[in-house]
């Protein structure tokens, strides 16, 4: 049996699946993986992305932070791809219990997924650091320089920057779902960003599946490894519009 047929058999046979995903799920929607530093990137920014997206850099140099943030992180015209849609379909069919994602783009929700645990926050939530007023992603994209609230405070995206801790409530829910899952599908992540990648250690189920374009540290422990385009793979295991 080939790998995709085996994956379909696993999915068809379970109603307690959890999906754990990363940047590779969204790159097929045209959202760049900011950790892939191409020549154009190197000509544009004087700092590596991990530095720009750190809490200390945000506090010290917010102008440069927001230049990068608008350019690389706010991809508001991106649309859900086949992987997002298939996962939403699996949830609607009662097979998938939750999506645990490292992505901040909101595409899982745009596809129709309801139980989405955003480990690293969302670009669609932004709050004034002074008064707490909410602003949407469109406001941030269309603002200039350092975005300011009407009260004069700086608006900060509700995304987890380097040096910041993850939300404990979301972490606890993710651990609960993963530890109780029968099937855990890891998709579109290199599993090198901690503490998020460490959540996989809580899995106690019977089928661990890795779907990714490249090798991951969990491949050797997986019951099934499927390499290739995550959108194309999911399109073959669950029908999408």
C-alpha positions as semicolon CSV with decimal commas, in nm:
position;residue;x (nm);y (nm);z (nm)
1;X;0,000;0,000;0,000
2;X;0,142;0,340;-0,089
3;X;0,188;0,611;0,175
4;X;-0,111;0,826;0,079
5;X;-0,342;0,524;0,073
6;X;-0,207;0,427;0,415
7;X;-0,270;0,779;0,545
8;X;-0,625;0,769;0,409
9;X;-0,683;0,438;0,584
10;X;-0,559;0,584;0,915
11;X;-0,781;0,892;0,878
12;X;-1,085;0,690;0,773
13;X;-1,042;0,465;1,077
14;X;-1,026;0,735;1,345
15;X;-1,256;0,993;1,501
16;X;-0,995;1,129;1,742
17;X;-0,733;1,299;1,525
18;X;-0,526;1,604;1,621
19;X;-0,324;1,801;1,365
20;X;-0,004;1,979;1,469
21;X;0,117;2,217;1,198
22;X;0,369;2,483;1,109
23;X;0,479;2,726;0,839
24;X;0,476;2,463;0,562
25;X;0,096;2,451;0,580
26;X;0,075;2,818;0,478
27;X;0,361;2,849;0,229
28;X;0,133;2,688;-0,031
29;X;-0,104;2,981;0,022
30;X;0,180;3,217;-0,070
31;X;0,280;3,311;0,284
32;X;0,661;3,316;0,306
33;X;0,848;3,117;0,565
34;X;1,042;3,406;0,718
35;X;1,312;3,165;0,834
36;X;1,409;3,106;0,471
37;X;1,639;3,400;0,407
38;X;1,675;3,461;0,035
39;X;1,904;3,708;-0,141
40;X;1,635;3,975;-0,162
41;X;1,574;3,945;0,211
42;X;1,942;3,986;0,288
43;X;1,956;4,305;0,082
44;X;1,650;4,451;0,254
45;X;1,712;4,396;0,624
46;X;2,020;4,450;0,836
47;X;1,919;4,189;1,096
48;X;1,818;3,821;1,084
49;X;1,443;3,755;1,125
50;X;1,489;3,592;1,467
51;X;1,644;3,918;1,590
52;X;1,376;4,144;1,440
53;X;1,099;3,925;1,579
54;X;1,229;3,937;1,936
55;X;1,070;4,124;2,224
56;X;1,386;4,323;2,296
57;X;1,417;4,435;1,932
58;X;1,048;4,535;1,925
59;X;1,099;4,754;2,232
60;X;1,431;4,897;2,110
61;X;1,360;4,949;1,739
62;X;0,984;4,938;1,673
63;X;1,014;5,121;1,337
64;X;1,230;4,845;1,187
65;X;1,016;4,577;1,352
66;X;0,704;4,714;1,185
67;X;0,876;4,752;0,849
68;X;0,953;4,379;0,855
69;X;0,615;4,289;1,008
70;X;0,413;4,464;0,736
71;X;0,637;4,333;0,459
72;X;0,669;3,968;0,566
73;X;0,398;3,883;0,819
74;X;0,082;4,061;0,701
75;X;-0,025;3,857;0,397
76;X;-0,391;3,951;0,418
77;X;-0,479;3,849;0,061
78;X;-0,369;3,487;0,117
79;X;-0,643;3,224;0,087
80;X;-0,671;2,882;0,253
81;X;-0,523;2,599;0,048
82;X;-0,632;2,234;0,015
83;X;-0,467;2,136;0,344
84;X;-0,657;2,403;0,541
85;X;-0,983;2,305;0,370
86;X;-0,934;1,931;0,423
87;X;-0,864;1,982;0,793
88;X;-1,181;2,192;0,827
89;X;-1,372;1,914;0,649
90;X;-1,231;1,649;0,880
91;X;-1,338;1,853;1,182
92;X;-1,688;1,906;1,042
93;X;-1,714;1,529;0,987
94;X;-1,631;1,468;1,354
95;X;-1,293;1,307;1,284
96;X;-1,053;1,588;1,377
97;X;-1,072;1,724;1,733
98;X;-0,832;2,020;1,706
99;X;-0,570;2,199;1,501
100;X;-0,264;2,302;1,701
101;X;-0,073;2,553;1,490
102;X;0,244;2,756;1,510
103;X;0,109;2,985;1,235
104;X;-0,030;3,331;1,302
105;X;-0,217;3,393;0,974
106;X;-0,571;3,280;1,064
107;X;-0,606;3,065;0,752
108;X;-0,733;2,762;0,944
109;X;-1,026;2,969;1,071
110;X;-1,079;3,119;0,725
111;X;-1,116;2,764;0,590
112;X;-1,381;2,685;0,851
113;X;-1,186;2,518;1,132
114;X;-1,335;2,594;1,472
115;X;-1,105;2,443;1,734
116;X;-0,776;2,611;1,644
117;X;-0,510;2,654;1,911
118;X;-0,272;2,929;1,798
119;X;0,048;2,868;1,993
120;X;0,215;3,182;1,859
121;X;-0,088;3,414;1,848
122;X;-0,247;3,584;1,548
123;X;-0,184;3,885;1,326
124;X;-0,561;3,943;1,335
125;X;-0,550;4,052;1,700
126;X;-0,368;4,370;1,794
127;X;-0,396;4,567;2,116
128;X;-0,289;4,907;2,244
129;X;-0,017;4,856;2,504
130;X;-0,161;5,148;2,706
131;X;-0,539;5,113;2,704
132;X;-0,589;4,765;2,553
133;X;-0,810;4,877;2,262
134;X;-0,840;4,618;1,983
135;X;-0,726;4,681;1,623
136;X;-0,753;4,446;1,327
137;X;-0,480;4,338;1,083
138;X;-0,599;4,572;0,809
139;X;-0,547;4,872;1,037
140;X;-0,192;4,753;1,107
141;X;-0,115;4,702;0,738
142;X;-0,242;5,047;0,640
143;X;-0,077;5,231;0,929
144;X;0,257;5,406;0,886
145;X;0,565;5,388;1,105
146;X;0,486;5,266;1,455
147;X;0,106;5,216;1,472
148;X;-0,054;5,425;1,742
149;X;-0,386;5,402;1,923
150;X;-0,619;5,699;1,943
151;X;-0,505;5,728;2,307
152;X;-0,145;5,768;2,186
153;X;-0,024;5,425;2,296
154;X;0,173;5,187;2,074
155;X;-0,030;4,900;1,923
156;X;0,134;4,559;1,955
157;X;0,031;4,249;1,757
158;X;-0,093;3,957;1,967
159;X;0,186;3,733;1,840
160;X;0,444;3,556;2,053
161;X;0,783;3,710;1,985
162;X;1,116;3,546;2,061
163;X;1,194;3,591;2,434
164;X;0,822;3,586;2,515
165;X;0,641;3,293;2,676
166;X;0,355;3,101;2,520
167;X;0,003;3,143;2,656
168;X;-0,040;2,892;2,939
169;X;-0,409;2,833;2,875
170;X;-0,350;2,753;2,506
171;X;-0,053;2,533;2,596
172;X;-0,262;2,338;2,846
173;X;-0,541;2,282;2,594
174;X;-0,289;2,171;2,331
175;X;-0,134;1,922;2,574
176;X;-0,481;1,791;2,662
177;X;-0,580;1,735;2,298
178;X;-0,246;1,581;2,197
179;X;-0,223;1,350;2,497
180;X;-0,577;1,217;2,437
181;X;-0,552;1,181;2,058
182;X;-0,568;0,843;1,889
183;X;-0,394;0,980;1,576
184;X;-0,150;1,273;1,568
185;X;-0,066;1,417;1,227
186;X;0,235;1,649;1,221
187;X;0,237;1,861;0,906
188;X;0,443;2,136;0,749
189;X;0,684;2,187;1,036
190;X;1,053;2,118;1,080
191;X;0,994;2,066;1,455
192;X;1,289;2,280;1,556
193;X;1,107;2,571;1,725
194;X;1,068;2,511;2,098
195;X;0,875;2,498;2,323
196;X;0,606;2,432;2,057
197;X;0,784;2,128;1,907
198;X;0,808;1,970;2,252
199;X;0,430;1,929;2,264
200;X;0,466;1,619;2,047
201;X;0,622;1,444;2,350
202;X;0,279;1,435;2,514
203;X;0,134;1,210;2,244
204;X;0,040;0,861;2,371
205;X;-0,178;0,737;2,084
206;X;-0,141;0,456;1,833
207;X;-0,057;0,632;1,504
208;X;0,199;0,912;1,468
209;X;0,207;1,052;1,113
210;X;0,453;1,307;0,971
211;X;0,363;1,493;0,649
212;X;0,641;1,726;0,538
213;X;0,856;1,815;0,238
214;X;1,180;1,752;0,426
215;X;1,311;1,523;0,699
216;X;1,213;1,601;1,060
217;X;1,357;1,483;1,394
218;X;1,037;1,280;1,453
219;X;1,050;1,075;1,133
220;X;1,229;0,787;1,306
221;X;0,950;0,759;1,566
222;X;0,661;0,794;1,322
223;X;0,433;0,510;1,215
224;X;0,401;0,676;0,875
225;X;0,608;0,944;0,696
226;X;0,465;1,106;0,383
227;X;0,692;1,348;0,198
228;X;0,559;1,601;-0,052
229;X;0,321;1,893;-0,093
230;X;0,090;1,897;0,208
231;X;-0,193;2,051;0,005
232;X;-0,176;1,780;-0,260
233;X;-0,148;1,504;-0,001
234;X;-0,452;1,623;0,195
235;X;-0,649;1,677;-0,123
236;X;-0,612;1,304;-0,191
237;X;-0,728;1,191;0,154
238;X;-1,025;1,427;0,199
239;X;-1,233;1,598;-0,074
240;X;-1,219;1,977;-0,086
241;X;-1,408;2,231;-0,299
